[in-house]
Coordinates of C-alpha atoms in Angstrom, one line a residue:
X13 CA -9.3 -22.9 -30.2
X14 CA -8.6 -19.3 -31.5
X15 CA -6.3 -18.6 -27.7
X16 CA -5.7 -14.7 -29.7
X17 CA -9.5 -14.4 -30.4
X18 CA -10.4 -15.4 -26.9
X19 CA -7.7 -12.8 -25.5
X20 CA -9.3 -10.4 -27.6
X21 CA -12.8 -10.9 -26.0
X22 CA -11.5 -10.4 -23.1
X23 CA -9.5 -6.8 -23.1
X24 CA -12.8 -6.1 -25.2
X25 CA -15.2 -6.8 -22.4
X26 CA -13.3 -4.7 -20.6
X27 CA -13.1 -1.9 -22.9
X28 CA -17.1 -2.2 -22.7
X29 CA -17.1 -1.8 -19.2
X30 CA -15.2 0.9 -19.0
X31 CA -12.4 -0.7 -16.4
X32 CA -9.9 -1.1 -19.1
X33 CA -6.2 0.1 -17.8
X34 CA -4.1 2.3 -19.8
X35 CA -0.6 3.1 -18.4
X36 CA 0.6 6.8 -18.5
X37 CA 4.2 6.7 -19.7
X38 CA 5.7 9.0 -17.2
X39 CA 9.1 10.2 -16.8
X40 CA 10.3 10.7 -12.9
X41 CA 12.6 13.6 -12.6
X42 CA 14.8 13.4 -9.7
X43 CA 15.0 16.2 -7.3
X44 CA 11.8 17.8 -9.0
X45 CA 9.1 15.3 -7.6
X46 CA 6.1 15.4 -7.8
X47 CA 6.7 16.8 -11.5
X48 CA 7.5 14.5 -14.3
X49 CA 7.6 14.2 -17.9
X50 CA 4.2 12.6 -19.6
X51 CA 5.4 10.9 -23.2
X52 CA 1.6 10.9 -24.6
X53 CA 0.5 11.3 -28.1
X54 CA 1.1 14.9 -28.8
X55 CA 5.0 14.5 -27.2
X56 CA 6.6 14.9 -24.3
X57 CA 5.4 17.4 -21.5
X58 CA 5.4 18.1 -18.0
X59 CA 2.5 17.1 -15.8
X60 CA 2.1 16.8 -11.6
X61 CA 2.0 13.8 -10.2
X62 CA -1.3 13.3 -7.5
X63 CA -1.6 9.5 -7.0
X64 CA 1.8 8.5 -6.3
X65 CA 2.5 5.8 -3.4
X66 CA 5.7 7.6 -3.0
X67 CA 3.7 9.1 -0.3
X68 CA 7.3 11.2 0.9
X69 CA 9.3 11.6 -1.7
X70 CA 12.1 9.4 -0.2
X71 CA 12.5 7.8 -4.0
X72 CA 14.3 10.8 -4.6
X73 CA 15.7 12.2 -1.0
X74 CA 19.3 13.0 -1.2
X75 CA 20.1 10.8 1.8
X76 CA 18.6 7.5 0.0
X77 CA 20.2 8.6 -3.3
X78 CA 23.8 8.7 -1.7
X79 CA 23.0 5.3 -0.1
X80 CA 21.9 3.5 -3.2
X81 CA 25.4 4.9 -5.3
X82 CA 27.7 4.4 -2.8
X83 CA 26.5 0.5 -2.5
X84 CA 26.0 0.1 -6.2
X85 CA 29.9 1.2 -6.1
X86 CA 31.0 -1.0 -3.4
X87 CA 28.2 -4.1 -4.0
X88 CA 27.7 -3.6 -7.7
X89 CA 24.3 -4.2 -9.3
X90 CA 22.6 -7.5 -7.9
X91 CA 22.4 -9.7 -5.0
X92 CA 23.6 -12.9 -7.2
X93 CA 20.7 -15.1 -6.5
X94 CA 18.7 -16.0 -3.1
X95 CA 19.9 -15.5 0.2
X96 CA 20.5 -19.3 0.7
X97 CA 23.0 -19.8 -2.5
X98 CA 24.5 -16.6 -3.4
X99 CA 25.3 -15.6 0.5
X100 CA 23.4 -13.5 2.9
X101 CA 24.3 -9.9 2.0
X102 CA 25.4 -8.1 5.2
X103 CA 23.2 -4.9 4.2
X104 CA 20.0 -7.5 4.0
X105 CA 21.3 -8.2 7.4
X106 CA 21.6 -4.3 8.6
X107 CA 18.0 -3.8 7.2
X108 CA 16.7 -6.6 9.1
X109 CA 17.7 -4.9 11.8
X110 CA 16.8 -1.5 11.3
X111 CA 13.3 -2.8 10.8
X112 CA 13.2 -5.2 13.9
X113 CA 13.6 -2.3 16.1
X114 CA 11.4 0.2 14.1
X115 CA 8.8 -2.2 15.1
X116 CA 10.3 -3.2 18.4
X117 CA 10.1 -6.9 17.4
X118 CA 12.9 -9.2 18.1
X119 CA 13.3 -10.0 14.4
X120 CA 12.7 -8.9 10.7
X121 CA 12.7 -10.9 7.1
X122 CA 12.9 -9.3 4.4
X123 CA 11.0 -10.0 0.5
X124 CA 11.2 -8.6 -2.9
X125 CA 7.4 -6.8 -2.4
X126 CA 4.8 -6.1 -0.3
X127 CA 3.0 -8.3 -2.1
X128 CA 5.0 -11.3 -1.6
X129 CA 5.6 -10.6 1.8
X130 CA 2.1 -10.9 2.2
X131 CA 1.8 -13.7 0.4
X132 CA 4.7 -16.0 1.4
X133 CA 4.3 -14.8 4.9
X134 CA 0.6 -14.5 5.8
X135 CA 0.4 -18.1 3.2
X136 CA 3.0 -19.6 5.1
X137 CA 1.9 -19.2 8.6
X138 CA -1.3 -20.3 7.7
X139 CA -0.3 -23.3 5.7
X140 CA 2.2 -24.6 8.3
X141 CA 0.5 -24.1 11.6
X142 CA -2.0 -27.3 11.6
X143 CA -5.8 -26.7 11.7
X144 CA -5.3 -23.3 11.9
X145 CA -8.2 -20.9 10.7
X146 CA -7.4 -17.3 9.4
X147 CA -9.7 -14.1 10.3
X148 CA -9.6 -11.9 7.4
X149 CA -11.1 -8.6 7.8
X150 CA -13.6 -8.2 4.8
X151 CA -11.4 -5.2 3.2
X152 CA -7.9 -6.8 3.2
X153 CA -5.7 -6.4 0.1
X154 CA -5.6 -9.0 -2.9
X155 CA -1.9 -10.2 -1.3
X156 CA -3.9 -11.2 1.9
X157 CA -6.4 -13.0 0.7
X158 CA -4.4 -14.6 -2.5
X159 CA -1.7 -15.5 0.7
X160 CA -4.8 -17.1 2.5
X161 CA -6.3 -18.6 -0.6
X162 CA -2.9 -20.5 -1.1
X163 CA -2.7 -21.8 1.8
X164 CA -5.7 -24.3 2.0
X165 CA -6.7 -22.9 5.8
X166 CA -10.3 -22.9 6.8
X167 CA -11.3 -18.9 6.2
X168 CA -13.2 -16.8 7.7
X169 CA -14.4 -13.2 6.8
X170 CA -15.2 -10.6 9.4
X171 CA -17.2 -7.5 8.7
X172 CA -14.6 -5.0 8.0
X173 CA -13.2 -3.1 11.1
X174 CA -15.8 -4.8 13.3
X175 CA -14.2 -6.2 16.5
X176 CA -17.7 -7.2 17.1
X177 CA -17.9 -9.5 14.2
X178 CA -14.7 -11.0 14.8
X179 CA -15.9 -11.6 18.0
X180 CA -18.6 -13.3 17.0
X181 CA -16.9 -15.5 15.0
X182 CA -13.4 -16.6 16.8
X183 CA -16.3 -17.6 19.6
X184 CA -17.4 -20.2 17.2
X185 CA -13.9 -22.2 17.3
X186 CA -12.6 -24.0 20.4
X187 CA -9.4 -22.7 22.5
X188 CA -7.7 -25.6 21.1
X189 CA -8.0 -24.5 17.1
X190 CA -5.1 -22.5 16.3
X191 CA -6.4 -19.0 15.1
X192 CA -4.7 -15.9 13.0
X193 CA -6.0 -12.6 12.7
X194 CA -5.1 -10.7 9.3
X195 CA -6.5 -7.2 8.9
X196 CA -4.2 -3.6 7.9
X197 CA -3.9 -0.8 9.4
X198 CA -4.9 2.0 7.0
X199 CA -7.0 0.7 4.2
X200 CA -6.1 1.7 0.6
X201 CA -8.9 2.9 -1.3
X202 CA -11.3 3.7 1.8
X203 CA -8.5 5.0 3.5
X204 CA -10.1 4.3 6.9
X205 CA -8.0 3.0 9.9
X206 CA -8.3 0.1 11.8
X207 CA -9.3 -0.2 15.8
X208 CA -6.3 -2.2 16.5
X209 CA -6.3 -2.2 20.0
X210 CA -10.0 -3.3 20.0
X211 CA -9.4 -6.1 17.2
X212 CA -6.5 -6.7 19.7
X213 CA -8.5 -7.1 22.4
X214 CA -10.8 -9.6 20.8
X215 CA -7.8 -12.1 19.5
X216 CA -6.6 -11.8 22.9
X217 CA -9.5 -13.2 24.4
X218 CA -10.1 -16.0 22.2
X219 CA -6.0 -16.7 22.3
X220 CA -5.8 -15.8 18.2
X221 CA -2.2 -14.5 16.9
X222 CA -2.6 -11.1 15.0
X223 CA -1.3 -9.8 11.9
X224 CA -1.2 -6.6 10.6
X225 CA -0.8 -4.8 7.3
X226 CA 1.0 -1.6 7.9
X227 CA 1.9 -0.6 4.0
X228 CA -0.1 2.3 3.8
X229 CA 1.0 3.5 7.0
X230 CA 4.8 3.1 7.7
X231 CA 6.8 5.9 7.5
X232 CA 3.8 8.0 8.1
X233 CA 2.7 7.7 11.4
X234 CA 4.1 7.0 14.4
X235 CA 7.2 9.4 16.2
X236 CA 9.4 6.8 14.6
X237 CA 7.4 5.9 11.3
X238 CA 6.4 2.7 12.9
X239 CA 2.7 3.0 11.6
X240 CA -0.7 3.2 13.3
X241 CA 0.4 0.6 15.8
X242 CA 3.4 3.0 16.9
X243 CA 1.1 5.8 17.0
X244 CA -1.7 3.9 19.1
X245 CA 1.0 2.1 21.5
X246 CA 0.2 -1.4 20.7
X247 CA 3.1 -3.1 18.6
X248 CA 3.7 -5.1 21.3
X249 CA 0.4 -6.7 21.0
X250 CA 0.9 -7.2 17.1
X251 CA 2.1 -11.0 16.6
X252 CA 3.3 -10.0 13.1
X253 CA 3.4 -6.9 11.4
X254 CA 3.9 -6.5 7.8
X255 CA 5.2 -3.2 5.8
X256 CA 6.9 -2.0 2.4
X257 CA 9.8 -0.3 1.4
X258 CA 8.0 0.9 -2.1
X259 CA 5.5 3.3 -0.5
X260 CA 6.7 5.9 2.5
X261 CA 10.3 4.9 2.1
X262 CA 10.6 5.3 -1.4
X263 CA 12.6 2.5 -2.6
X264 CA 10.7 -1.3 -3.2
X265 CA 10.6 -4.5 -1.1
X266 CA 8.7 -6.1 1.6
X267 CA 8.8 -7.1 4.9
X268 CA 7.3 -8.8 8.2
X269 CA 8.7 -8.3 11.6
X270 CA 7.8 -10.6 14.6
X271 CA 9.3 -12.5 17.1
X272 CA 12.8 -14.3 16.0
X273 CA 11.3 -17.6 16.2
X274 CA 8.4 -16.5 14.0
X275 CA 10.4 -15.1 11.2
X276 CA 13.0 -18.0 11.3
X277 CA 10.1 -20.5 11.0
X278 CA 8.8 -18.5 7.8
X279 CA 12.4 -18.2 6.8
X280 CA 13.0 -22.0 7.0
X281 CA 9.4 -22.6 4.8
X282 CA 8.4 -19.4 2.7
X283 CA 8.7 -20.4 -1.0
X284 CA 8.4 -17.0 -2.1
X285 CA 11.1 -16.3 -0.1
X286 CA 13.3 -19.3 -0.3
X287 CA 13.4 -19.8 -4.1
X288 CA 13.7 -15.9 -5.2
X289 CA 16.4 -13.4 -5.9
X290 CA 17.2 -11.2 -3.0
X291 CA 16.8 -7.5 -2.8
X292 CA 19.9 -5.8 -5.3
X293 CA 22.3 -4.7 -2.2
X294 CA 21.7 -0.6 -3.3
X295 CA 18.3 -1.0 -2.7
X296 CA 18.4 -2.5 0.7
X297 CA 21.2 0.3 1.2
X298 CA 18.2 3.1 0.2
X299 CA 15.7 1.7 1.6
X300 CA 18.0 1.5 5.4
X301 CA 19.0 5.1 4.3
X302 CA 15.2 6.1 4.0
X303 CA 14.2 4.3 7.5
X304 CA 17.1 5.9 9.4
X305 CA 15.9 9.4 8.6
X306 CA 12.6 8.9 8.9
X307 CA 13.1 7.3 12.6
X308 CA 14.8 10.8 13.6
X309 CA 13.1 13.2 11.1
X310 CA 9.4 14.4 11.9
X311 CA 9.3 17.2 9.3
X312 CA 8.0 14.9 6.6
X313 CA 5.1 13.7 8.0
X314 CA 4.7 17.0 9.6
X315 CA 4.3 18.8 6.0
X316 CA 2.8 16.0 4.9
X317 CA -0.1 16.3 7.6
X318 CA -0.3 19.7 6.5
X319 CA -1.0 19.5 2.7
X320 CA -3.5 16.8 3.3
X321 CA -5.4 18.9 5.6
X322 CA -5.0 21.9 3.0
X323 CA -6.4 19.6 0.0
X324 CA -9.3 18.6 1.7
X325 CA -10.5 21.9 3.3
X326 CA -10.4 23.0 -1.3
X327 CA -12.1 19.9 -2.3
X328 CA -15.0 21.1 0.8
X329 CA -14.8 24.5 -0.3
X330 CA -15.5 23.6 -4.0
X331 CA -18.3 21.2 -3.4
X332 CA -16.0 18.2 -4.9
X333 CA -16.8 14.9 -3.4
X334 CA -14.7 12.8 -1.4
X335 CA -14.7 10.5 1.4
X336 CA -14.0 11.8 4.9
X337 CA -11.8 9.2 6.3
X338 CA -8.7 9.8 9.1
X339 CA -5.7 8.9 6.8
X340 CA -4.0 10.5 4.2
X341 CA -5.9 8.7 1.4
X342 CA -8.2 10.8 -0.1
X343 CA -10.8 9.7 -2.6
X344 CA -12.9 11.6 -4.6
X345 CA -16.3 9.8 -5.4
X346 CA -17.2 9.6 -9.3
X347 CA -19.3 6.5 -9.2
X348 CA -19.0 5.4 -12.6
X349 CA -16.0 3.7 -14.4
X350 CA -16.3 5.7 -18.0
X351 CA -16.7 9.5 -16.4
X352 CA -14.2 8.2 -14.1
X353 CA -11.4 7.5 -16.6
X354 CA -12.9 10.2 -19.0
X355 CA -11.9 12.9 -15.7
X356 CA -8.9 11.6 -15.6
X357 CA -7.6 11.6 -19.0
X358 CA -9.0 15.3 -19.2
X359 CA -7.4 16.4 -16.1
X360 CA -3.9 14.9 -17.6
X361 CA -4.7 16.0 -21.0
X362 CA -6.0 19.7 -20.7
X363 CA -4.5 20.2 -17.4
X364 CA -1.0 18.6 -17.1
X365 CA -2.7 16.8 -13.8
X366 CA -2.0 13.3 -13.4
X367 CA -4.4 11.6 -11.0
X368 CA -5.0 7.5 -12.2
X369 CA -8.8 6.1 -11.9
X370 CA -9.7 3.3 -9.6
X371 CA -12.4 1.2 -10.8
X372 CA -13.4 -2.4 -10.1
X373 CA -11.9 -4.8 -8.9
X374 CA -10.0 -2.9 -7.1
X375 CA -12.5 -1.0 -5.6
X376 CA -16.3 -2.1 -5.9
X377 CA -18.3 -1.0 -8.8
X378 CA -20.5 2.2 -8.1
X379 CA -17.4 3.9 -5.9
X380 CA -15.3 4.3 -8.9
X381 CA -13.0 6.9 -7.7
X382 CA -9.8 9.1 -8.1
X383 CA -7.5 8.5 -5.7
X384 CA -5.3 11.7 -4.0
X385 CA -2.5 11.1 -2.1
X386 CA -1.0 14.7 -1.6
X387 CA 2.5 15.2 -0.7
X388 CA 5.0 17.5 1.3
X389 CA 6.2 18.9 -2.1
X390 CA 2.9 19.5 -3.7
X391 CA 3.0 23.3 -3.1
X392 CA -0.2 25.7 -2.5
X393 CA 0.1 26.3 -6.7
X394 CA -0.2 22.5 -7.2
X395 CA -3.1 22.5 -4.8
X396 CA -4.9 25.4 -6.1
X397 CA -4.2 24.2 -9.8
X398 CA -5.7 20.4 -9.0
X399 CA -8.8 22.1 -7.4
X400 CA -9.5 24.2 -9.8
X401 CA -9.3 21.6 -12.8
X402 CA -11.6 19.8 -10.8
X403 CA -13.8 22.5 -10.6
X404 CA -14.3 23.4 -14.1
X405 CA -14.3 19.6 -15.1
X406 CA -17.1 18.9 -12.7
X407 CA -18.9 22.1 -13.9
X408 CA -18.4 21.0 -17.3
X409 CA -20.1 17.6 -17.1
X410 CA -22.4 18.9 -14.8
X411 CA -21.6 16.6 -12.1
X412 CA -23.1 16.3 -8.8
X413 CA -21.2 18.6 -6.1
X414 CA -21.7 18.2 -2.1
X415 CA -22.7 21.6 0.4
X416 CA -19.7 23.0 1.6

């Protein structure tokens, strides 16, 4: 067999379709965020960043900085291996912590992603609690549902953000059959929220444990930056819930807090946690450093609430399409993967405006999309700038606009 030709056929197909991915080689600049420096074609040049999941700008807040040096100093560079051979690094300890009681749970474990946590952990609870079936909410990320997929559970898909559904289907298995809930909080591309309290409510009654995906939502809501579930009051409901240290806090790694049994019992059977390296001791240092300050410091999200609001009301007041949703995600509807990535490479092209398109499968095909995520350092030029690109692209190719 010709494996190249076959590989070739396949990037092609996708080429065709117009969902091929092409990276933009971009240079952050510390302190200057969201700028950075593009290295494209025609050389090196400076563009704003609009879709970064650095929702904050913590990756570059003097506070984590200062954290991350002074344990790369004291630490040096890596953690030596896993947790279990190399020795449990006291700052992994510390951030353990700092995360238990952000979530008021008795206990936290940490992993190197979101991803994995989502995987090992969600995976693992479903793999080792027998006969146990897992509730995924129809919109959960890939992590979810490749954690579910691995663990060779019975599965079951709810309509997405429909206690009703969930209802309707928990009522189908016995009291006796263990059940897990898995849904997030705010959804990534959609950037709806979830009704926790009534998905809550529904587990509750049919004596189903709950876990929830709080990535796109830690740091940002809550008096604390404990999420959605902070913000509602129901983290005490929450049997597990699951966050990131590579989107609000700036820095990278995963995490799920629960009780200290729960998270002992993952511990003790995660493979994605047992046989991997641990976090590199200055990132767990940043990434305590960002949590710490976001626990007492409001302003962020405060500013951050504000330019959100402010990039919406332009996009309403230019006719530019985008989905209304509660969150700070916000979309703007193209509907068709080629015009999608053709805006995009304009607006970074012409207009120095970097803003990455989101086709399938990420998101379904027909809602291809360009995904905003505004932050407290985009300033009203930035704003005014990105609107106004969009404007004169969407004039250009004489693209449908929306009654203001």
């Amino acid at each position: 067999m010709d494996y190249e030709a076959l590989f070739r056929t396949g990037i092609d197909a996708l080429k065709l379709e117009g969902r091929y991915r092409v990276f933009a080689e971009l240079e952050r600049h510390a302190g200057a965020f969201p700028k950075a420096t593009r290295h494209g074609p025609n050389g090196p040049h400076e563009v704003t960043v609009w879709c970064s999941n650095d929702y904050l700008g913590m990756g570059q807040h003097p506070a984590v900085l200062e954290a991350m040096h002074t344990a790369l100093d004291r630490y040096g560079a890596g953690a030596g291996g896993t947790r279990n051979i190399s020795g449990n690094c006291h700052t992994h300890v510390l951030l353990e912590r700092e995360l238990a009681d952000l979530h008021a749970k008795e206990a936290a474990l940490l992993f190197t992603s979101g991803f994995v946590s989502n995987w090992a952990g969600l995976g693992t609870l479903a793999a080792r609690i027998p006969d146990c079936v897992v509730f995924s909410d129809a919109g959960n990320h890939a992590s979810m549902i490749d954690g579910i997929r691995q663990s060779r559970c019975i599965k079951r898909v709810f309509q997405h953000n429909s206690p009703r559904d969930l209802d309707r289907q928990l009522a189908e298995f016995g009291p006796d059959v263990p059940k897990l809930v898995a849904f997030e909080s705010v959804y990534s591309m959609d950037g709806d929220i979830a009704p926790i309290a009534e998905i809550c409510d529904v587990a509750e009654a049919h004596g189903a444990m709950t876990y929830l995906d709080e990535v796109h939502a830690v740091g940002l809501y809550g008096p604390r930056g404990g999420g959605i579930s902070e913000r509602d009051g129901v983290a005490d409901r929450l049997t597990v819930i699951e966050g990131t240290l590579g989107k609000a806090y700036g820095v990278v790694g995963g995490y799920i807090a629960a009780s200290r049994t729960l998270c002992d019992f993952v511990r003790s059977h995660a493979s994605g946690f047992i046989f991997t390296t641990a976090l590199p001791p200055a990132v767990a240092a940043g990434a305590m450093a960002s949590i710490s300050h976001l626990k007492a410091s409001g302003a962020e999200r405060a500013r951050h609430q504000d330019r959100v609001a402010r990039v919406r009301a332009a996009l309403d007041a230019a006719g530019i399409p985008h989905l209304e949703n509660p969150s700070h995600i916000i979309p703007v509807m193209v509907g068709n993967p080629t015009v999608c990535k053709q805006i995009s490479d304009r607006l970074l092209d012409h207009y120095g405006i970097y803003v990455q398109p989101i086709n399938y499968p990420t998101v379904p095909r027909g809602t291809e999309r360009l995904r905003i995520t505004p932050s407290p350092f985009h300033s009203d030029a930035d704003i005014d700038a990105l609107i106004g690109a969009l404007s004169d692209i969407w004039a250009d190719a004489g693209l449908e606009r929306v009654a203001a």
